[in-house]
């Protein structure tokens, strides 16, 4: 276990604070009209996001000061608890249904999404396995099956909710970690073909997913149905120009773009703050990913390296998918923009995982 501690990565903290602050501002700006109409309180979503931001920052500070090796010893317990939560959330009357998915546990507006925490549990599990048995990763029986096998089981439980977006982020994060661990390319080609076949089956099994693919290719084929969100998102981004319409001056948040404080918050940000505002947010993410990769490269042991790779991989995948959806480069999926989108579980998880990164940075060689 590493003993020497230094100051945490200041640039990583600065990027996190900038993104969190921008997120709080934009959650209020994007949701005020919607919240006033539905709850007679324009601060409805902001107050809840502030609560989880405080909770998340507390979790980040806690994780930053607890040796990351502690979680290596607790990996089995963390994975078991997350699997139990994924099973419990599927029980009718226990799991809360929102947007057609039974994905939440809790009471009223304050609830958690177990699938979000399973993503982090899988990162802990894979980091432990790869650091202990990296020499086996080139084999199928002793390498790929024990690593990605458990990830696939978790993915199957998440798909029963169903939540394809969160499940895909978890699987892709696992693939990034296993690839970093030295798995053979030919195994990835085989797994890629299997994954493509499975994804095709999932899309064909649910008509709404197929509609999203069709609307991605031509959103104007059904402008008031499956293509509505992406069209309204582009209507928001286009008028933003270089400097934007001004903070709070969005037109699309007036019931054109559904619940703009969640998955499509970047569209409202681009409309109000323009290209420069969007570029600033992307620059903050770039700094966060750069410092995360640096932490992975200079971690004192392989466990710290794989842990950092998993966390940065998860964040990078979510950013790419969310921005890709908002600007029309990918089909619509329910993926939040880390640290910016409204959502208690997502925000708390991201800040907690960044706390782990900061702790690893305190032990860098």
mmCIF file of C-alpha atoms in Angstrom:
data_model
loop_
_atom_site.group_PDB
_atom_site.id
_atom_site.type_symbol
_atom_site.label_atom_id
_atom_site.label_comp_id
_atom_site.label_asym_id
_atom_site.label_seq_id
_atom_site.Cartn_x
_atom_site.Cartn_y
_atom_site.Cartn_z
ATOM 1 C CA UNK A 1 0.000 0.000 0.000
ATOM 2 C CA UNK A 2 1.430 3.433 -0.956
ATOM 3 C CA UNK A 3 2.347 5.581 2.032
ATOM 4 C CA UNK A 4 3.796 8.844 0.774
ATOM 5 C CA UNK A 5 1.215 11.580 0.286
ATOM 6 C CA UNK A 6 1.485 14.905 -1.482
ATOM 7 C CA UNK A 7 -0.978 17.629 -2.415
ATOM 8 C CA UNK A 8 -3.843 16.546 -4.718
ATOM 9 C CA UNK A 9 -3.841 17.568 -8.370
ATOM 10 C CA UNK A 10 -4.809 21.255 -8.344
ATOM 11 C CA UNK A 11 -5.684 21.451 -12.044
ATOM 12 C CA UNK A 12 -8.027 18.492 -11.692
ATOM 13 C CA UNK A 13 -9.752 20.220 -8.789
ATOM 14 C CA UNK A 14 -9.974 23.490 -10.745
ATOM 15 C CA UNK A 15 -11.520 21.783 -13.795
ATOM 16 C CA UNK A 16 -14.012 19.963 -11.558
ATOM 17 C CA UNK A 17 -15.026 23.167 -9.754
ATOM 18 C CA UNK A 18 -15.480 25.020 -13.061
ATOM 19 C CA UNK A 19 -17.667 22.258 -14.519
ATOM 20 C CA UNK A 20 -19.704 21.892 -11.324
ATOM 21 C CA UNK A 21 -20.273 25.654 -11.116
ATOM 22 C CA UNK A 22 -21.257 25.852 -14.785
ATOM 23 C CA UNK A 23 -23.595 22.917 -14.229
ATOM 24 C CA UNK A 24 -25.406 24.550 -11.321
ATOM 25 C CA UNK A 25 -25.837 27.783 -13.263
ATOM 26 C CA UNK A 26 -27.116 26.006 -16.358
ATOM 27 C CA UNK A 27 -29.427 23.657 -14.433
ATOM 28 C CA UNK A 28 -31.214 26.706 -13.046
ATOM 29 C CA UNK A 29 -31.213 28.563 -16.356
ATOM 30 C CA UNK A 30 -32.457 25.546 -18.318
ATOM 31 C CA UNK A 31 -35.048 24.362 -15.794
ATOM 32 C CA UNK A 32 -36.529 27.562 -14.302
ATOM 33 C CA UNK A 33 -39.431 27.826 -16.771
ATOM 34 C CA UNK A 34 -40.200 24.109 -16.646
ATOM 35 C CA UNK A 35 -39.999 24.086 -12.816
ATOM 36 C CA UNK A 36 -42.250 27.141 -12.456
ATOM 37 C CA UNK A 37 -44.861 25.591 -14.724
ATOM 38 C CA UNK A 38 -44.878 22.145 -13.083
ATOM 39 C CA UNK A 39 -44.041 22.912 -9.432
ATOM 40 C CA UNK A 40 -44.714 26.666 -8.992
ATOM 41 C CA UNK A 41 -41.078 26.998 -7.935
ATOM 42 C CA UNK A 42 -38.457 28.098 -10.459
ATOM 43 C CA UNK A 43 -35.721 26.867 -8.084
ATOM 44 C CA UNK A 44 -37.187 23.338 -7.792
ATOM 45 C CA UNK A 45 -34.451 21.552 -9.768
ATOM 46 C CA UNK A 46 -31.654 23.851 -8.626
ATOM 47 C CA UNK A 47 -32.347 23.169 -4.938
ATOM 48 C CA UNK A 48 -32.158 19.431 -5.495
ATOM 49 C CA UNK A 49 -29.042 19.723 -7.622
ATOM 50 C CA UNK A 50 -27.426 21.875 -4.919
ATOM 51 C CA UNK A 51 -28.238 19.229 -2.316
ATOM 52 C CA UNK A 52 -26.546 16.504 -4.341
ATOM 53 C CA UNK A 53 -23.662 18.832 -5.243
ATOM 54 C CA UNK A 54 -22.939 19.376 -1.543
ATOM 55 C CA UNK A 55 -23.298 15.644 -0.913
ATOM 56 C CA UNK A 56 -21.039 14.883 -3.877
ATOM 57 C CA UNK A 57 -18.350 17.378 -2.839
ATOM 58 C CA UNK A 58 -18.373 15.884 0.666
ATOM 59 C CA UNK A 59 -17.967 12.423 -0.889
ATOM 60 C CA UNK A 60 -15.153 13.727 -3.114
ATOM 61 C CA UNK A 61 -13.269 15.193 -0.134
ATOM 62 C CA UNK A 62 -13.777 11.966 1.799
ATOM 63 C CA UNK A 63 -12.498 9.785 -1.051
ATOM 64 C CA UNK A 64 -9.597 12.161 -1.634
ATOM 65 C CA UNK A 65 -8.382 11.536 1.919
ATOM 66 C CA UNK A 66 -8.931 7.756 2.064
ATOM 67 C CA UNK A 67 -6.186 5.586 0.549
ATOM 68 C CA UNK A 68 -7.547 4.100 -2.665
ATOM 69 C CA UNK A 69 -6.224 0.673 -1.615
ATOM 70 C CA UNK A 70 -9.010 0.623 0.974
ATOM 71 C CA UNK A 71 -11.524 0.049 -1.824
ATOM 72 C CA UNK A 72 -9.462 -2.861 -3.154
ATOM 73 C CA UNK A 73 -10.185 -4.783 0.048
ATOM 74 C CA UNK A 74 -13.875 -3.842 -0.136
ATOM 75 C CA UNK A 75 -14.391 -4.630 -3.831
ATOM 76 C CA UNK A 76 -16.324 -7.862 -3.287
ATOM 77 C CA UNK A 77 -18.732 -6.231 -0.828
ATOM 78 C CA UNK A 78 -19.271 -3.215 -3.124
ATOM 79 C CA UNK A 79 -20.075 -5.418 -6.114
ATOM 80 C CA UNK A 80 -22.482 -7.622 -4.102
ATOM 81 C CA UNK A 81 -24.348 -4.593 -2.709
ATOM 82 C CA UNK A 82 -24.692 -3.047 -6.186
ATOM 83 C CA UNK A 83 -25.983 -6.334 -7.639
ATOM 84 C CA UNK A 84 -28.546 -6.580 -4.831
ATOM 85 C CA UNK A 85 -29.700 -3.023 -5.553
ATOM 86 C CA UNK A 86 -30.057 -3.840 -9.252
ATOM 87 C CA UNK A 87 -32.291 -6.770 -8.331
ATOM 88 C CA UNK A 88 -34.322 -4.835 -5.747
ATOM 89 C CA UNK A 89 -35.025 -1.978 -8.163
ATOM 90 C CA UNK A 90 -36.756 -4.448 -10.519
ATOM 91 C CA UNK A 91 -39.359 -5.407 -7.887
ATOM 92 C CA UNK A 92 -42.745 -3.820 -8.754
ATOM 93 C CA UNK A 93 -43.794 -1.363 -6.072
ATOM 94 C CA UNK A 94 -40.214 -0.934 -4.860
ATOM 95 C CA UNK A 95 -38.406 0.426 -7.903
ATOM 96 C CA UNK A 96 -39.655 3.797 -9.149
ATOM 97 C CA UNK A 97 -40.665 4.063 -12.806
ATOM 98 C CA UNK A 98 -39.663 7.231 -14.658
ATOM 99 C CA UNK A 99 -39.574 7.732 -18.384
ATOM 100 C CA UNK A 100 -40.602 4.124 -18.931
ATOM 101 C CA UNK A 101 -37.672 2.657 -16.959
ATOM 102 C CA UNK A 102 -37.751 1.090 -13.495
ATOM 103 C CA UNK A 103 -34.353 2.473 -12.512
ATOM 104 C CA UNK A 104 -34.734 4.365 -9.232
ATOM 105 C CA UNK A 105 -34.972 3.600 -5.525
ATOM 106 C CA UNK A 106 -36.143 6.200 -3.012
ATOM 107 C CA UNK A 107 -39.016 8.419 -2.003
ATOM 108 C CA UNK A 108 -40.442 11.161 -4.185
ATOM 109 C CA UNK A 109 -37.919 13.505 -5.760
ATOM 110 C CA UNK A 110 -35.014 12.195 -3.661
ATOM 111 C CA UNK A 111 -33.957 8.894 -5.117
ATOM 112 C CA UNK A 112 -30.879 7.035 -6.324
ATOM 113 C CA UNK A 113 -30.177 5.128 -9.507
ATOM 114 C CA UNK A 114 -28.390 1.831 -8.645
ATOM 115 C CA UNK A 115 -27.117 1.375 -12.208
ATOM 116 C CA UNK A 116 -25.004 4.531 -11.833
ATOM 117 C CA UNK A 117 -23.205 3.085 -8.820
ATOM 118 C CA UNK A 118 -22.771 -0.291 -10.529
ATOM 119 C CA UNK A 119 -20.596 1.504 -13.095
ATOM 120 C CA UNK A 120 -18.171 2.482 -10.331
ATOM 121 C CA UNK A 121 -18.338 -0.952 -8.676
ATOM 122 C CA UNK A 122 -17.328 -2.560 -11.982
ATOM 123 C CA UNK A 123 -14.363 -0.209 -12.260
ATOM 124 C CA UNK A 124 -13.183 -1.259 -8.779
ATOM 125 C CA UNK A 125 -13.659 -4.932 -9.669
ATOM 126 C CA UNK A 126 -11.828 -4.741 -13.003
ATOM 127 C CA UNK A 127 -8.979 -2.677 -11.524
ATOM 128 C CA UNK A 128 -8.463 -5.314 -8.816
ATOM 129 C CA UNK A 129 -8.657 -8.263 -11.220
ATOM 130 C CA UNK A 130 -6.375 -6.728 -13.845
ATOM 131 C CA UNK A 131 -3.760 -5.653 -11.316
ATOM 132 C CA UNK A 132 -3.631 -9.139 -9.793
ATOM 133 C CA UNK A 133 -4.007 -11.318 -12.889
ATOM 134 C CA UNK A 134 -2.890 -9.182 -15.802
ATOM 135 C CA UNK A 135 -0.804 -12.057 -17.205
ATOM 136 C CA UNK A 136 -4.020 -14.005 -17.832
ATOM 137 C CA UNK A 137 -5.723 -11.251 -19.818
ATOM 138 C CA UNK A 138 -4.430 -12.647 -23.135
ATOM 139 C CA UNK A 139 -6.466 -15.825 -22.593
ATOM 140 C CA UNK A 140 -10.213 -16.214 -22.997
ATOM 141 C CA UNK A 141 -10.926 -18.683 -20.176
ATOM 142 C CA UNK A 142 -8.826 -17.086 -17.438
ATOM 143 C CA UNK A 143 -8.775 -13.507 -18.727
ATOM 144 C CA UNK A 144 -11.737 -12.220 -20.740
ATOM 145 C CA UNK A 145 -14.440 -14.433 -19.229
ATOM 146 C CA UNK A 146 -13.793 -13.483 -15.548
ATOM 147 C CA UNK A 147 -13.417 -9.800 -16.434
ATOM 148 C CA UNK A 148 -16.108 -8.989 -18.972
ATOM 149 C CA UNK A 149 -18.356 -11.882 -17.891
ATOM 150 C CA UNK A 150 -19.413 -10.132 -14.700
ATOM 151 C CA UNK A 151 -19.844 -6.886 -16.622
ATOM 152 C CA UNK A 152 -22.233 -8.626 -19.041
ATOM 153 C CA UNK A 153 -24.288 -10.012 -16.127
ATOM 154 C CA UNK A 154 -24.601 -6.499 -14.685
ATOM 155 C CA UNK A 155 -25.498 -5.201 -18.167
ATOM 156 C CA UNK A 156 -28.273 -7.792 -18.445
ATOM 157 C CA UNK A 157 -29.790 -6.664 -15.129
ATOM 158 C CA UNK A 158 -29.615 -3.020 -16.204
ATOM 159 C CA UNK A 159 -31.327 -3.885 -19.498
ATOM 160 C CA UNK A 160 -34.259 -5.370 -17.557
ATOM 161 C CA UNK A 161 -35.065 -1.840 -16.316
ATOM 162 C CA UNK A 162 -34.376 -1.021 -19.274
ATOM 163 C CA UNK A 163 -31.481 1.482 -19.456
ATOM 164 C CA UNK A 164 -29.388 0.918 -22.569
ATOM 165 C CA UNK A 165 -27.409 4.152 -22.203
ATOM 166 C CA UNK A 166 -26.035 3.455 -18.715
ATOM 167 C CA UNK A 167 -25.417 -0.180 -19.600
ATOM 168 C CA UNK A 168 -23.435 0.776 -22.712
ATOM 169 C CA UNK A 169 -21.265 3.215 -20.755
ATOM 170 C CA UNK A 170 -20.453 0.464 -18.239
ATOM 171 C CA UNK A 171 -19.599 -2.085 -20.940
ATOM 172 C CA UNK A 172 -17.487 0.352 -22.965
ATOM 173 C CA UNK A 173 -15.610 1.393 -19.812
ATOM 174 C CA UNK A 174 -14.882 -2.268 -19.127
ATOM 175 C CA UNK A 175 -13.631 -2.742 -22.687
ATOM 176 C CA UNK A 176 -11.288 0.261 -22.331
ATOM 177 C CA UNK A 177 -9.846 -1.155 -19.097
ATOM 178 C CA UNK A 178 -9.381 -4.659 -20.520
ATOM 179 C CA UNK A 179 -7.758 -3.232 -23.663
ATOM 180 C CA UNK A 180 -5.397 -1.185 -21.490
ATOM 181 C CA UNK A 181 -4.621 -4.371 -19.574
ATOM 182 C CA UNK A 182 -3.170 -5.954 -22.718
ATOM 183 C CA UNK A 183 -5.953 -8.118 -24.181
ATOM 184 C CA UNK A 184 -5.361 -9.449 -27.677
ATOM 185 C CA UNK A 185 -6.755 -7.514 -30.628
ATOM 186 C CA UNK A 186 -8.256 -10.633 -32.210
ATOM 187 C CA UNK A 187 -10.294 -11.205 -29.053
ATOM 188 C CA UNK A 188 -11.638 -7.666 -29.297
ATOM 189 C CA UNK A 189 -12.593 -8.198 -32.947
ATOM 190 C CA UNK A 190 -14.544 -11.308 -31.947
ATOM 191 C CA UNK A 191 -16.166 -9.554 -28.978
ATOM 192 C CA UNK A 192 -16.944 -6.562 -31.181
ATOM 193 C CA UNK A 193 -18.821 -8.745 -33.667
ATOM 194 C CA UNK A 194 -20.737 -10.418 -30.818
ATOM 195 C CA UNK A 195 -21.493 -7.028 -29.298
ATOM 196 C CA UNK A 196 -22.697 -5.651 -32.626
ATOM 197 C CA UNK A 197 -24.998 -8.630 -33.074
ATOM 198 C CA UNK A 198 -26.313 -8.261 -29.516
ATOM 199 C CA UNK A 199 -26.836 -4.513 -29.926
ATOM 200 C CA UNK A 200 -28.717 -5.112 -33.172
ATOM 201 C CA UNK A 201 -30.948 -7.598 -31.363
ATOM 202 C CA UNK A 202 -31.632 -5.118 -28.551
ATOM 203 C CA UNK A 203 -32.523 -2.405 -31.056
ATOM 204 C CA UNK A 204 -34.835 -4.659 -33.060
ATOM 205 C CA UNK A 205 -36.515 -5.997 -29.908
ATOM 206 C CA UNK A 206 -37.720 -2.529 -28.868
ATOM 207 C CA UNK A 207 -39.567 -0.418 -31.476
ATOM 208 C CA UNK A 208 -38.664 2.868 -29.763
ATOM 209 C CA UNK A 209 -34.937 2.109 -30.125
ATOM 210 C CA UNK A 210 -35.385 1.402 -33.824
ATOM 211 C CA UNK A 211 -37.284 4.687 -34.149
ATOM 212 C CA UNK A 212 -34.332 6.485 -32.576
ATOM 213 C CA UNK A 213 -31.977 5.011 -35.181
ATOM 214 C CA UNK A 214 -34.337 6.037 -37.995
ATOM 215 C CA UNK A 215 -34.722 9.536 -36.537
ATOM 216 C CA UNK A 216 -30.944 9.826 -36.215
ATOM 217 C CA UNK A 217 -30.558 9.134 -39.932
ATOM 218 C CA UNK A 218 -33.414 11.485 -40.867
ATOM 219 C CA UNK A 219 -35.035 13.355 -37.954
ATOM 220 C CA UNK A 220 -37.357 15.215 -40.354
ATOM 221 C CA UNK A 221 -39.054 11.942 -41.258
ATOM 222 C CA UNK A 222 -40.939 12.227 -37.948
ATOM 223 C CA UNK A 223 -40.364 15.818 -36.734
ATOM 224 C CA UNK A 224 -43.093 15.695 -34.074
ATOM 225 C CA UNK A 225 -42.225 12.205 -32.836
ATOM 226 C CA UNK A 226 -38.902 10.361 -32.686
ATOM 227 C CA UNK A 227 -37.032 13.204 -34.413
ATOM 228 C CA UNK A 228 -38.420 15.956 -32.167
ATOM 229 C CA UNK A 229 -35.624 16.100 -29.565
ATOM 230 C CA UNK A 230 -32.707 16.253 -31.965
ATOM 231 C CA UNK A 231 -34.423 18.858 -34.159
ATOM 232 C CA UNK A 232 -35.144 21.083 -31.156
ATOM 233 C CA UNK A 233 -31.592 20.553 -29.911
ATOM 234 C CA UNK A 234 -30.167 21.773 -33.223
ATOM 235 C CA UNK A 235 -32.615 24.698 -33.172
ATOM 236 C CA UNK A 236 -31.072 25.650 -29.828
ATOM 237 C CA UNK A 237 -27.437 25.332 -30.907
ATOM 238 C CA UNK A 238 -27.798 27.110 -34.259
ATOM 239 C CA UNK A 239 -28.906 30.584 -33.067
ATOM 240 C CA UNK A 240 -26.250 30.597 -30.330
ATOM 241 C CA UNK A 241 -23.550 31.717 -32.728
ATOM 242 C CA UNK A 242 -20.243 32.841 -31.271
ATOM 243 C CA UNK A 243 -21.387 34.564 -28.076
ATOM 244 C CA UNK A 244 -24.888 33.153 -27.572
ATOM 245 C CA UNK A 245 -28.207 34.842 -26.863
ATOM 246 C CA UNK A 246 -27.193 35.619 -23.285
ATOM 247 C CA UNK A 247 -27.477 33.716 -20.012
ATOM 248 C CA UNK A 248 -31.154 32.977 -19.327
ATOM 249 C CA UNK A 249 -32.245 34.075 -22.817
ATOM 250 C CA UNK A 250 -32.818 30.623 -24.325
ATOM 251 C CA UNK A 251 -35.964 30.231 -26.394
ATOM 252 C CA UNK A 252 -35.892 26.438 -26.664
ATOM 253 C CA UNK A 253 -36.338 25.944 -22.920
ATOM 254 C CA UNK A 254 -39.864 27.372 -23.252
ATOM 255 C CA UNK A 255 -41.378 23.896 -23.697
ATOM 256 C CA UNK A 256 -39.748 23.183 -27.058
ATOM 257 C CA UNK A 257 -36.871 21.003 -25.837
ATOM 258 C CA UNK A 258 -38.315 18.488 -23.295
ATOM 259 C CA UNK A 259 -36.710 18.673 -19.822
ATOM 260 C CA UNK A 260 -33.680 20.620 -21.074
ATOM 261 C CA UNK A 261 -31.888 20.418 -17.699
ATOM 262 C CA UNK A 262 -31.008 16.742 -18.190
ATOM 263 C CA UNK A 263 -29.540 15.051 -21.281
ATOM 264 C CA UNK A 264 -29.755 18.128 -23.552
ATOM 265 C CA UNK A 265 -28.353 20.736 -21.174
ATOM 266 C CA UNK A 266 -25.388 21.342 -23.502
ATOM 267 C CA UNK A 267 -27.811 22.507 -26.215
ATOM 268 C CA UNK A 268 -29.205 25.204 -23.897
ATOM 269 C CA UNK A 269 -25.667 26.151 -22.845
ATOM 270 C CA UNK A 270 -24.656 26.571 -26.503
ATOM 271 C CA UNK A 271 -27.800 28.618 -27.207
ATOM 272 C CA UNK A 272 -27.235 30.994 -24.287
ATOM 273 C CA UNK A 273 -23.422 31.154 -24.163
ATOM 274 C CA UNK A 274 -22.606 30.390 -27.771
ATOM 275 C CA UNK A 275 -19.597 28.669 -29.286
ATOM 276 C CA UNK A 276 -17.250 30.224 -26.739
ATOM 277 C CA UNK A 277 -19.313 28.938 -23.802
ATOM 278 C CA UNK A 278 -19.429 25.448 -25.290
ATOM 279 C CA UNK A 279 -15.702 25.576 -26.046
ATOM 280 C CA UNK A 280 -14.965 26.582 -22.443
ATOM 281 C CA UNK A 281 -16.886 23.568 -21.117
ATOM 282 C CA UNK A 282 -15.129 21.221 -23.542
ATOM 283 C CA UNK A 283 -11.766 22.740 -22.559
ATOM 284 C CA UNK A 284 -12.546 22.015 -18.900
ATOM 285 C CA UNK A 285 -13.343 18.406 -19.789
ATOM 286 C CA UNK A 286 -10.095 18.225 -21.775
ATOM 287 C CA UNK A 287 -8.123 19.410 -18.728
ATOM 288 C CA UNK A 288 -9.950 16.905 -16.519
ATOM 289 C CA UNK A 289 -9.162 14.030 -18.896
ATOM 290 C CA UNK A 290 -5.547 15.161 -19.355
ATOM 291 C CA UNK A 291 -4.902 15.255 -15.626
ATOM 292 C CA UNK A 292 -6.679 11.928 -15.193
ATOM 293 C CA UNK A 293 -4.486 10.264 -17.814
ATOM 294 C CA UNK A 294 -1.407 11.776 -16.195
ATOM 295 C CA UNK A 295 -2.481 10.316 -12.851
ATOM 296 C CA UNK A 296 -2.905 6.908 -14.516
ATOM 297 C CA UNK A 297 0.570 7.094 -16.048
ATOM 298 C CA UNK A 298 2.286 8.076 -12.795
ATOM 299 C CA UNK A 299 0.230 6.013 -10.341
ATOM 300 C CA UNK A 300 2.463 4.120 -7.858
ATOM 301 C CA UNK A 301 1.047 0.678 -8.763
ATOM 302 C CA UNK A 302 -0.987 -1.137 -11.394
ATOM 303 C CA UNK A 303 -4.137 -1.040 -9.280
ATOM 304 C CA UNK A 304 -4.007 2.753 -9.197
ATOM 305 C CA UNK A 305 -3.316 2.859 -12.936
ATOM 306 C CA UNK A 306 -6.296 0.683 -13.864
ATOM 307 C CA UNK A 307 -8.537 2.520 -11.415
ATOM 308 C CA UNK A 308 -7.622 5.881 -12.962
ATOM 309 C CA UNK A 309 -8.038 4.519 -16.505
ATOM 310 C CA UNK A 310 -11.511 3.217 -15.632
ATOM 311 C CA UNK A 311 -12.680 6.493 -14.105
ATOM 312 C CA UNK A 312 -11.326 8.626 -16.940
ATOM 313 C CA UNK A 313 -12.672 6.169 -19.511
ATOM 314 C CA UNK A 314 -16.148 6.360 -17.967
ATOM 315 C CA UNK A 315 -16.156 10.166 -17.958
ATOM 316 C CA UNK A 316 -14.762 10.431 -21.511
ATOM 317 C CA UNK A 317 -17.308 7.951 -22.897
ATOM 318 C CA UNK A 318 -20.219 9.813 -21.296
ATOM 319 C CA UNK A 319 -18.999 13.178 -22.585
ATOM 320 C CA UNK A 320 -18.535 11.874 -26.140
ATOM 321 C CA UNK A 321 -21.936 10.154 -26.235
ATOM 322 C CA UNK A 322 -23.830 13.088 -24.704
ATOM 323 C CA UNK A 323 -22.248 15.745 -26.924
ATOM 324 C CA UNK A 324 -22.581 13.445 -29.936
ATOM 325 C CA UNK A 325 -26.316 13.086 -29.306
ATOM 326 C CA UNK A 326 -26.858 16.813 -28.720
ATOM 327 C CA UNK A 327 -25.163 17.840 -31.977
ATOM 328 C CA UNK A 328 -26.797 15.060 -33.998
ATOM 329 C CA UNK A 329 -23.812 12.760 -34.514
ATOM 330 C CA UNK A 330 -25.303 9.854 -32.530
ATOM 331 C CA UNK A 331 -28.798 8.427 -31.896
ATOM 332 C CA UNK A 332 -30.620 9.730 -28.827
ATOM 333 C CA UNK A 333 -29.686 7.876 -25.610
ATOM 334 C CA UNK A 334 -30.348 8.696 -21.976
ATOM 335 C CA UNK A 335 -26.785 9.689 -21.074
ATOM 336 C CA UNK A 336 -26.150 12.686 -18.812
ATOM 337 C CA UNK A 337 -23.298 15.145 -19.313
ATOM 338 C CA UNK A 338 -20.964 14.595 -16.325
ATOM 339 C CA UNK A 339 -21.069 17.334 -13.655
ATOM 340 C CA UNK A 340 -23.451 19.479 -15.720
ATOM 341 C CA UNK A 341 -26.725 17.600 -16.254
ATOM 342 C CA UNK A 342 -29.416 17.489 -13.578
ATOM 343 C CA UNK A 343 -29.403 14.165 -11.731
ATOM 344 C CA UNK A 344 -28.457 13.329 -8.162
ATOM 345 C CA UNK A 345 -27.039 9.831 -8.679
ATOM 346 C CA UNK A 346 -24.950 10.845 -11.690
ATOM 347 C CA UNK A 347 -23.558 13.968 -10.011
ATOM 348 C CA UNK A 348 -22.746 12.190 -6.744
ATOM 349 C CA UNK A 349 -21.062 9.310 -8.580
ATOM 350 C CA UNK A 350 -18.929 11.620 -10.717
ATOM 351 C CA UNK A 351 -17.708 13.673 -7.777
ATOM 352 C CA UNK A 352 -17.025 10.504 -5.778
ATOM 353 C CA UNK A 353 -14.999 8.995 -8.621
ATOM 354 C CA UNK A 354 -13.025 12.233 -9.045
ATOM 355 C CA UNK A 355 -12.259 12.018 -5.309
ATOM 356 C CA UNK A 356 -10.678 8.602 -5.954
ATOM 357 C CA UNK A 357 -8.615 10.126 -8.782
ATOM 358 C CA UNK A 358 -7.454 12.907 -6.468
ATOM 359 C CA UNK A 359 -6.360 10.363 -3.856
ATOM 360 C CA UNK A 360 -4.320 8.466 -6.454
ATOM 361 C CA UNK A 361 -2.731 11.800 -7.448
ATOM 362 C CA UNK A 362 -1.541 12.230 -3.861
ATOM 363 C CA UNK A 363 0.524 9.053 -4.204
ATOM 364 C CA UNK A 364 2.000 9.636 -7.665
ATOM 365 C CA UNK A 365 5.613 8.628 -8.124
#
